[in-house]
GROMACS .gro file of C-alpha atoms in nm:
model
  399
    1MET     CA    1   0.398   3.052  -0.097
    2SER     CA    2   0.558   2.829  -0.299
    3LEU     CA    3   0.695   2.595  -0.037
    4ARG     CA    4   0.319   2.595   0.116
    5VAL     CA    5   0.182   2.481  -0.232
    6ALA     CA    6   0.464   2.209  -0.275
    7LEU     CA    7   0.373   2.071   0.084
    8LEU     CA    8  -0.001   2.000  -0.029
    9PRO     CA    9   0.016   1.672  -0.212
   10GLY     CA   10   0.274   1.533   0.034
   11LEU     CA   11   0.057   1.623   0.334
   12LEU     CA   12  -0.244   1.386   0.175
   13GLY     CA   13  -0.027   1.159   0.064
   14MET     CA   14  -0.111   1.193  -0.299
   15SER     CA   15   0.109   0.978  -0.552
   16LEU     CA   16   0.370   1.191  -0.725
   17ALA     CA   17   0.206   1.154  -1.045
   18ALA     CA   18  -0.158   1.357  -0.919
   19SER     CA   19  -0.004   1.619  -0.744
   20ALA     CA   20  -0.081   2.001  -0.753
   21GLN     CA   21   0.196   2.088  -0.961
   22SER     CA   22   0.187   1.804  -1.229
   23ASP     CA   23  -0.236   1.772  -1.238
   24PRO     CA   24  -0.399   2.109  -1.244
   25ARG     CA   25  -0.745   1.899  -1.234
   26THR     CA   26  -0.644   1.818  -0.856
   27ILE     CA   27  -0.815   2.074  -0.620
   28THR     CA   28  -0.633   2.223  -0.326
   29THR     CA   29  -0.696   2.380  -0.024
   30ALA     CA   30  -0.549   2.533   0.285
   31VAL     CA   31  -0.526   2.273   0.560
   32PRO     CA   32  -0.582   1.985   0.388
   33ILE     CA   33  -0.523   1.743   0.711
   34LEU     CA   34  -0.877   1.813   0.794
   35THR     CA   35  -1.005   1.592   0.536
   36VAL     CA   36  -0.825   1.287   0.692
   37SER     CA   37  -1.009   1.076   0.958
   38PRO     CA   38  -0.785   1.119   1.287
   39ASP     CA   39  -0.915   0.780   1.456
   40ALA     CA   40  -0.853   0.444   1.383
   41ARG     CA   41  -1.184   0.282   1.340
   42SER     CA   42  -1.334   0.525   1.078
   43SER     CA   43  -0.971   0.511   0.932
   44ALA     CA   44  -1.052   0.135   0.902
   45LEU     CA   45  -1.346   0.161   0.746
   46GLY     CA   46  -1.223   0.379   0.411
   47GLU     CA   47  -1.314   0.702   0.606
   48ALA     CA   48  -1.663   0.603   0.571
   49SER     CA   49  -1.772   0.776   0.903
   50VAL     CA   50  -2.046   1.010   0.857
   51ALA     CA   51  -2.363   0.735   0.960
   52ILE     CA   52  -2.171   0.506   1.199
   53SER     CA   53  -2.252   0.433   1.550
   54PRO     CA   54  -2.151   0.720   1.748
   55ASP     CA   55  -1.861   0.720   1.985
   56ALA     CA   56  -1.622   0.936   2.125
   57ASN     CA   57  -1.472   1.068   1.775
   58SER     CA   58  -1.822   1.116   1.648
   59ALA     CA   59  -1.816   1.490   1.642
   60PHE     CA   60  -1.531   1.533   1.387
   61TYR     CA   61  -1.751   1.361   1.149
   62ASN     CA   62  -2.120   1.428   1.214
   63ALA     CA   63  -2.211   1.637   1.561
   64GLY     CA   64  -2.578   1.518   1.486
   65LYS     CA   65  -2.447   1.192   1.618
   66LEU     CA   66  -2.399   1.345   1.957
   67GLY     CA   67  -2.772   1.277   2.086
   68PHE     CA   68  -2.732   0.928   2.017
   69VAL     CA   69  -2.419   0.789   2.240
   70LYS     CA   70  -2.466   0.548   2.498
   71HIS     CA   71  -2.213   0.660   2.755
   72LYS     CA   72  -2.267   0.959   3.018
   73TYR     CA   73  -1.872   1.052   2.933
   74SER     CA   74  -1.623   0.914   2.676
   75PHE     CA   75  -1.278   1.021   2.551
   76SER     CA   76  -1.046   0.869   2.292
   77PRO     CA   77  -0.670   0.956   2.180
   78SER     CA   78  -0.569   0.872   1.832
   79TYR     CA   79  -0.184   0.884   1.696
   80SER     CA   80  -0.079   0.808   1.362
   81PRO     CA   81   0.282   0.820   1.223
   82TRP     CA   82   0.219   1.019   0.897
   83LEU     CA   83   0.400   0.912   0.582
   84ARG     CA   84   0.604   0.679   0.750
   85ALA     CA   85   0.730   0.498   0.462
   86ILE     CA   86   0.948   0.804   0.383
   87THR     CA   87   1.006   0.992   0.679
   88ASP     CA   88   0.995   0.912   1.061
   89ASP     CA   89   0.928   1.276   1.202
   90MET     CA   90   0.558   1.357   1.073
   91GLY     CA   91   0.268   1.263   1.313
   92ILE     CA   92  -0.126   1.342   1.339
   93ALA     CA   93  -0.238   1.316   1.680
   94GLY     CA   94  -0.614   1.370   1.822
   95LEU     CA   95  -0.796   1.412   2.130
   96SER     CA   96  -1.191   1.372   2.155
   97GLY     CA   97  -1.433   1.324   2.426
   98PHE     CA   98  -1.829   1.409   2.514
   99ALA     CA   99  -2.011   1.452   2.800
  100LYS     CA  100  -2.385   1.370   2.805
  101ILE     CA  101  -2.626   1.631   2.904
  102GLY     CA  102  -2.929   1.432   3.019
  103GLN     CA  103  -3.059   1.182   2.774
  104ARG     CA  104  -3.124   1.376   2.469
  105SER     CA  105  -2.834   1.578   2.430
  106ALA     CA  106  -2.420   1.586   2.455
  107ILE     CA  107  -2.134   1.872   2.415
  108SER     CA  108  -1.800   1.765   2.267
  109GLY     CA  109  -1.439   1.874   2.266
  110SER     CA  110  -1.168   1.779   2.051
  111LEU     CA  111  -0.825   1.865   1.933
  112MET     CA  112  -0.652   1.747   1.581
  113TYR     CA  113  -0.267   1.795   1.608
  114PHE     CA  114  -0.015   1.765   1.280
  115ASP     CA  115   0.366   1.776   1.287
  116LEU     CA  116   0.517   1.843   0.989
  117GLY     CA  117   0.881   1.704   1.116
  118THR     CA  118   1.181   1.920   1.054
  119ILE     CA  119   1.214   2.122   0.740
  120SER     CA  120   1.566   2.232   0.615
  121PHE     CA  121   1.533   2.544   0.394
  122ARG     CA  122   1.795   2.626   0.140
  123ASP     CA  123   1.820   2.935  -0.105
  124GLU     CA  124   1.881   2.923  -0.498
  125ARG     CA  125   2.279   2.875  -0.405
  126ASN     CA  126   2.193   2.541  -0.175
  127ASN     CA  127   2.289   2.773   0.141
  128ASP     CA  128   2.173   2.676   0.446
  129ASN     CA  129   1.869   2.891   0.577
  130GLY     CA  130   1.794   2.730   0.884
  131ASN     CA  131   1.535   2.464   1.019
  132PHE     CA  132   1.183   2.501   1.091
  133ASN     CA  133   0.921   2.271   1.257
  134PRO     CA  134   0.590   2.315   1.068
  135LYS     CA  135   0.244   2.256   1.277
  136GLU     CA  136  -0.097   2.248   1.195
  137TYR     CA  137  -0.394   2.254   1.501
  138ALA     CA  138  -0.756   2.247   1.501
  139VAL     CA  139  -0.977   2.291   1.844
  140ALA     CA  140  -1.322   2.256   1.846
  141ILE     CA  141  -1.666   2.208   2.082
  142SER     CA  142  -1.976   2.045   1.933
  143TYR     CA  143  -2.315   2.013   2.058
  144GLY     CA  144  -2.571   1.760   1.933
  145GLN     CA  145  -2.947   1.732   2.026
  146LYS     CA  146  -3.165   1.422   1.960
  147LEU     CA  147  -3.509   1.573   1.854
  148SER     CA  148  -3.670   1.303   1.828
  149ASP     CA  149  -3.615   0.899   1.923
  150ASN     CA  150  -3.485   0.892   1.553
  151PHE     CA  151  -3.354   1.219   1.443
  152GLY     CA  152  -3.077   1.438   1.587
  153VAL     CA  153  -2.896   1.755   1.451
  154GLY     CA  154  -2.565   1.906   1.585
  155ILE     CA  155  -2.291   2.184   1.529
  156THR     CA  156  -1.935   2.244   1.565
  157GLY     CA  157  -1.724   2.523   1.610
  158ARG     CA  158  -1.376   2.532   1.520
  159PHE     CA  159  -1.047   2.731   1.565
  160ILE     CA  160  -0.768   2.654   1.305
  161HIS     CA  161  -0.386   2.749   1.324
  162SER     CA  162  -0.166   2.670   1.025
  163ASN     CA  163   0.209   2.770   1.071
  164LEU     CA  164   0.406   2.584   0.769
  165THR     CA  165   0.677   2.868   0.708
  166GLY     CA  166   0.741   3.075   1.010
  167ASN     CA  167   0.970   3.388   0.871
  168SER     CA  168   1.203   3.140   0.731
  169ILE     CA  169   1.142   3.189   0.388
  170SER     CA  170   1.025   3.565   0.393
  171THR     CA  171   0.978   3.805   0.673
  172ASP     CA  172   0.623   3.901   0.529
  173ALA     CA  173   0.523   3.501   0.593
  174LYS     CA  174   0.293   3.468   0.931
  175PRO     CA  175   0.109   3.174   1.058
  176GLY     CA  176  -0.292   3.126   0.924
  177ASN     CA  177  -0.586   3.170   1.155
  178SER     CA  178  -0.920   3.071   1.053
  179VAL     CA  179  -1.243   2.989   1.244
  180ALA     CA  180  -1.494   2.755   1.070
  181VAL     CA  181  -1.857   2.555   1.135
  182ASP     CA  182  -1.965   2.228   1.112
  183LEU     CA  183  -2.330   2.111   1.070
  184GLY     CA  184  -2.450   1.748   1.087
  185THR     CA  185  -2.805   1.555   1.096
  186TYR     CA  186  -2.821   1.207   1.175
  187TYR     CA  187  -3.133   0.947   1.123
  188THR     CA  188  -3.163   0.619   1.286
  189LYS     CA  189  -3.417   0.341   1.297
  190ASP     CA  190  -3.482   0.012   1.407
  191LEU     CA  191  -3.641  -0.261   1.141
  192THR     CA  192  -3.743  -0.592   1.185
  193ILE     CA  193  -3.748  -0.752   0.831
  194GLY     CA  194  -3.865  -1.135   0.851
  195PRO     CA  195  -3.670  -1.284   1.123
  196HIS     CA  196  -3.388  -1.017   1.140
  197ASP     CA  197  -3.320  -0.740   1.286
  198TYR     CA  198  -3.158  -0.437   1.130
  199ASN     CA  199  -3.059  -0.060   1.181
  200LEU     CA  200  -3.064   0.200   0.927
  201ALA     CA  201  -2.875   0.471   0.975
  202LEU     CA  202  -2.827   0.812   0.748
  203GLY     CA  203  -2.612   1.081   0.789
  204GLY     CA  204  -2.480   1.401   0.630
  205ALA     CA  205  -2.276   1.645   0.737
  206ILE     CA  206  -2.095   2.004   0.592
  207SER     CA  207  -1.789   2.059   0.743
  208ASN     CA  208  -1.544   2.329   0.778
  209ILE     CA  209  -1.749   2.633   0.663
  210GLY     CA  210  -1.501   2.951   0.730
  211ASN     CA  211  -1.298   3.203   0.630
  212LYS     CA  212  -1.005   3.177   0.399
  213MET     CA  213  -0.657   3.123   0.517
  214THR     CA  214  -0.399   3.346   0.460
  215TYR     CA  215  -0.025   3.341   0.550
  216THR     CA  216   0.098   3.648   0.333
  217ASP     CA  217  -0.094   3.838   0.087
  218PRO     CA  218  -0.475   3.867   0.188
  219THR     CA  219  -0.518   3.863  -0.166
  220GLN     CA  220  -0.392   3.516  -0.185
  221ALA     CA  221  -0.601   3.357   0.086
  222ASP     CA  222  -0.688   3.012   0.046
  223PHE     CA  223  -1.017   2.801   0.078
  224LEU     CA  224  -1.066   2.618   0.355
  225PRO     CA  225  -1.173   2.205   0.286
  226THR     CA  226  -1.530   2.288   0.320
  227ASN     CA  227  -1.663   1.921   0.247
  228LEU     CA  228  -2.003   1.763   0.200
  229LYS     CA  229  -2.059   1.425   0.274
  230LEU     CA  230  -2.373   1.197   0.293
  231GLY     CA  231  -2.356   0.861   0.420
  232THR     CA  232  -2.582   0.530   0.516
  233ALA     CA  233  -2.492   0.253   0.760
  234ILE     CA  234  -2.706  -0.065   0.781
  235THR     CA  235  -2.658  -0.274   1.080
  236ARG     CA  236  -2.784  -0.655   1.077
  237GLU     CA  237  -2.784  -0.847   1.389
  238LEU     CA  238  -2.724  -1.210   1.302
  239ASP     CA  239  -2.831  -1.346   1.644
  240ALA     CA  240  -2.761  -1.253   2.005
  241TYR     CA  241  -2.381  -1.203   1.974
  242ASN     CA  242  -2.294  -1.127   1.624
  243LYS     CA  243  -2.385  -0.825   1.393
  244ILE     CA  244  -2.264  -0.650   1.092
  245THR     CA  245  -2.271  -0.298   0.962
  246LEU     CA  246  -2.202  -0.220   0.582
  247THR     CA  247  -2.159   0.131   0.524
  248VAL     CA  248  -2.108   0.377   0.216
  249ASP     CA  249  -2.018   0.763   0.204
  250ALA     CA  250  -1.976   0.985  -0.052
  251ASN     CA  251  -1.816   1.342  -0.012
  252LYS     CA  252  -1.724   1.613  -0.223
  253LEU     CA  253  -1.535   1.903  -0.148
  254LEU     CA  254  -1.702   2.251  -0.190
  255VAL     CA  255  -1.466   2.483  -0.312
  256PRO     CA  256  -1.411   2.610  -0.613
  257SER     CA  257  -1.230   2.392  -0.933
  258ARG     CA  258  -0.897   2.571  -1.040
  259TYR     CA  259  -0.932   2.675  -1.391
  260TYR     CA  260  -0.682   2.533  -1.658
  261PHE     CA  261  -0.673   2.567  -2.042
  262ILE     CA  262  -0.873   2.310  -2.254
  263GLY     CA  263  -0.737   2.280  -2.618
  264ASP     CA  264  -0.459   2.341  -2.858
  265SER     CA  265  -0.210   2.635  -2.704
  266THR     CA  266   0.050   2.602  -2.975
  267GLY     CA  267   0.193   2.933  -3.055
  268ARG     CA  268  -0.015   3.073  -2.767
  269GLY     CA  269   0.221   3.022  -2.434
  270ARG     CA  270   0.207   3.351  -2.303
  271GLU     CA  271  -0.190   3.434  -2.393
  272VAL     CA  272  -0.280   3.085  -2.238
  273ALA     CA  273  -0.079   3.147  -1.938
  274ASN     CA  274  -0.229   3.470  -1.869
  275LEU     CA  275  -0.595   3.344  -1.935
  276ILE     CA  276  -0.509   3.090  -1.660
  277LYS     CA  277  -0.392   3.313  -1.434
  278THR     CA  278  -0.680   3.594  -1.471
  279ASN     CA  279  -0.948   3.316  -1.401
  280ASN     CA  280  -0.781   3.148  -1.110
  281ASP     CA  281  -0.739   3.522  -0.950
  282ALA     CA  282  -1.101   3.564  -1.055
  283ILE     CA  283  -1.171   3.198  -0.840
  284ARG     CA  284  -0.961   3.303  -0.571
  285ALA     CA  285  -1.148   3.647  -0.477
  286LYS     CA  286  -1.472   3.484  -0.467
  287GLY     CA  287  -1.662   3.461  -0.132
  288ILE     CA  288  -1.711   3.182   0.061
  289VAL     CA  289  -2.081   3.094   0.012
  290SER     CA  290  -2.053   3.151  -0.349
  291GLY     CA  291  -1.750   2.904  -0.362
  292MET     CA  292  -1.972   2.646  -0.223
  293PHE     CA  293  -2.309   2.714  -0.424
  294GLY     CA  294  -2.030   2.730  -0.751
  295SER     CA  295  -1.837   2.435  -0.655
  296PHE     CA  296  -2.117   2.219  -0.848
  297SER     CA  297  -2.097   2.327  -1.139
  298ASP     CA  298  -1.787   2.526  -1.170
  299ALA     CA  299  -1.521   2.247  -1.326
  300PRO     CA  300  -1.379   2.315  -1.654
  301GLY     CA  301  -1.458   1.987  -1.787
  302GLY     CA  302  -1.833   2.017  -1.743
  303PHE     CA  303  -2.064   1.760  -1.567
  304LYS     CA  304  -1.804   1.470  -1.609
  305GLU     CA  305  -1.554   1.637  -1.428
  306GLU     CA  306  -1.787   1.752  -1.172
  307LEU     CA  307  -1.862   1.347  -1.089
  308GLN     CA  308  -1.484   1.308  -1.068
  309GLU     CA  309  -1.462   1.544  -0.767
  310VAL     CA  310  -1.698   1.336  -0.559
  311ASN     CA  311  -1.496   1.063  -0.351
  312LEU     CA  312  -1.632   0.751  -0.259
  313SER     CA  313  -1.569   0.563   0.067
  314ALA     CA  314  -1.695   0.195   0.174
  315GLY     CA  315  -1.655  -0.012   0.483
  316MET     CA  316  -1.786  -0.330   0.692
  317GLU     CA  317  -1.753  -0.374   1.065
  318TYR     CA  318  -1.795  -0.730   1.229
  319SER     CA  319  -1.879  -0.720   1.538
  320TYR     CA  320  -1.888  -0.999   1.829
  321ASN     CA  321  -2.080  -0.942   2.169
  322ASP     CA  322  -1.986  -0.603   2.127
  323LEU     CA  323  -1.665  -0.689   2.279
  324LEU     CA  324  -1.443  -0.769   1.948
  325ALA     CA  325  -1.463  -0.595   1.638
  326ALA     CA  326  -1.291  -0.660   1.259
  327ARG     CA  327  -1.345  -0.412   0.998
  328VAL     CA  328  -1.223  -0.347   0.636
  329GLY     CA  329  -1.293  -0.054   0.397
  330TYR     CA  330  -1.209   0.107   0.058
  331PHE     CA  331  -1.157   0.473  -0.030
  332TYR     CA  332  -1.174   0.580  -0.383
  333GLU     CA  333  -1.038   0.938  -0.546
  334ASN     CA  334  -1.045   0.997  -0.929
  335LYS     CA  335  -0.735   1.000  -1.057
  336ASN     CA  336  -0.746   1.334  -1.188
  337LYS     CA  337  -0.847   1.476  -0.854
  338GLY     CA  338  -0.596   1.381  -0.648
  339ASP     CA  339  -0.548   0.973  -0.714
  340ARG     CA  340  -0.576   0.860  -0.324
  341GLN     CA  341  -0.709   0.499  -0.386
  342TYR     CA  342  -0.618   0.217  -0.106
  343LEU     CA  343  -0.794  -0.036   0.097
  344SER     CA  344  -0.778  -0.063   0.463
  345PHE     CA  345  -0.790  -0.327   0.759
  346GLY     CA  346  -0.882  -0.243   1.139
  347LEU     CA  347  -0.947  -0.475   1.431
  348GLY     CA  348  -1.117  -0.320   1.768
  349VAL     CA  349  -1.143  -0.489   2.126
  350ARG     CA  350  -1.393  -0.332   2.380
  351TYR     CA  351  -1.360  -0.424   2.779
  352GLN     CA  352  -1.571  -0.235   3.030
  353VAL     CA  353  -1.465   0.102   3.001
  354PHE     CA  354  -1.166   0.064   2.804
  355GLY     CA  355  -1.133  -0.007   2.423
  356VAL     CA  356  -0.856  -0.022   2.157
  357ASP     CA  357  -0.882   0.002   1.770
  358GLY     CA  358  -0.603  -0.030   1.500
  359SER     CA  359  -0.582   0.047   1.138
  360TYR     CA  360  -0.383  -0.040   0.846
  361LEU     CA  361  -0.384   0.123   0.482
  362VAL     CA  362  -0.276  -0.063   0.171
  363PRO     CA  363  -0.252   0.149  -0.092
  364ASN     CA  364  -0.316   0.045  -0.495
  365GLN     CA  365   0.030   0.192  -0.561
  366ARG     CA  366   0.334   0.056  -0.418
  367SER     CA  367   0.531   0.372  -0.441
  368ASN     CA  368   0.221   0.556  -0.262
  369PRO     CA  369   0.390   0.748   0.038
  370LEU     CA  370   0.031   0.619   0.213
  371ALA     CA  371   0.198   0.271   0.208
  372GLN     CA  372   0.240   0.121   0.591
  373THR     CA  373   0.016   0.387   0.736
  374ILE     CA  374  -0.099   0.280   1.109
  375ARG     CA  375  -0.329   0.459   1.333
  376VAL     CA  376  -0.405   0.371   1.706
  377SER     CA  377  -0.715   0.474   1.894
  378LEU     CA  378  -0.769   0.454   2.256
  379HIS     CA  379  -1.151   0.450   2.442
  380PHE     CA  380  -1.246   0.543   2.763
  381ASN     CA  381  -1.633   0.519   2.817
  382PHE     CA  382  -1.784   0.579   3.135
  383ASN     CA  383  -2.141   0.528   3.283
  384LYS     CA  384  -2.352   0.370   3.027
  385LEU     CA  385  -2.674   0.570   3.001
  386GLU     CA  386  -2.876   0.336   3.191
  387GLU     CA  387  -2.710   0.338   3.462
  388ALA     CA  388  -2.657   0.705   3.473
  389PHE     CA  389  -3.050   0.805   3.379
  390GLY     CA  390  -3.228   0.504   3.383
  391PRO     CA  391  -3.363   0.283   3.084
  392SER     CA  392  -3.396   0.401   2.764
  393ASN     CA  393  -3.610   0.320   2.462
  394ASP     CA  394  -3.372   0.431   2.209
  395SER     CA  395  -3.187   0.108   2.089
  396THR     CA  396  -2.928   0.271   1.872
  397PRO     CA  397  -2.658   0.021   1.812
  398ILE     CA  398  -2.308   0.076   1.971
  399ASP     CA  399  -1.960   0.015   1.845
   0.00000   0.00000   0.00000
């Protein structure tokens, strides 16, 4: 159990100062990698992705966009060397794609695979206990339906497998498995204001609603990273060839905050420790639904701390003739809740059926493990809808 907790900050690239061990206010969950964008386009936009124009990776962020995709078939592989500033054998790989069903709906499948590299285990006397290669993956199937020309909904089912220790530490340890559901909605509307044409998009999604993950004792199960994300994207057509999109997201983990003691604990060390353990055991025993609803009001620091649990993402994408794209973004997480803060940059190219995107992260802190993080995604888009089904009235912008 201790190794799994120790790994969590590294998985997300948190700074050491804000790790789960040193700051009790940081919220930890099982399989935190599910909160990280697997593809380069969204990564370059600061992970502001719930309302941007749909593509092959849409279902990961918001299955409600699937009814608005502009090709009959599309798929996209992605890869990112993870924490490459401190190791060379960790990586995140993703593969996603969709198939349109008529003009108003689509199905999507995806795989996210996280290889944590080789870990050498040692006992308390520094004796070699062997090596192990931890891995996690999630397989998902999504369906999205356009309910009107402007509004769509979607649902995702996901199977999650996490094997962090094998039996290298304890014969009781075993891989964790879970199933989860995502729900998403998407609204898009073309507008003309004065001489300019705009597109307004709104998106909302709740992801990873599922049973807790357990590796040893079922009473010590951990919540999945159930997450609420709300966002908007506004696209302005500058002329027939140039357009620019501004996008902003806010997201919050819908899992209970850990309890920690506030006040003077002088002379009360054991009493405080027992109080913290009792409260955290009670939090761990909460159900999935009660944990989700309670997450809006359970922070020990009150409403001010609840606001600190909201992460903000913002991005800008410039596109020329739907051929070349330049992107910039920013991700902000409060210093008390993980302290991930970074700029992101990216470029993209689309030519006929092929496309490629790349992104690069620049953390605020030079020593942050996220430094030099890159992602690369390829895109293969086949059969525009007007070629497959005839003209459509829908004019949602595409990437």
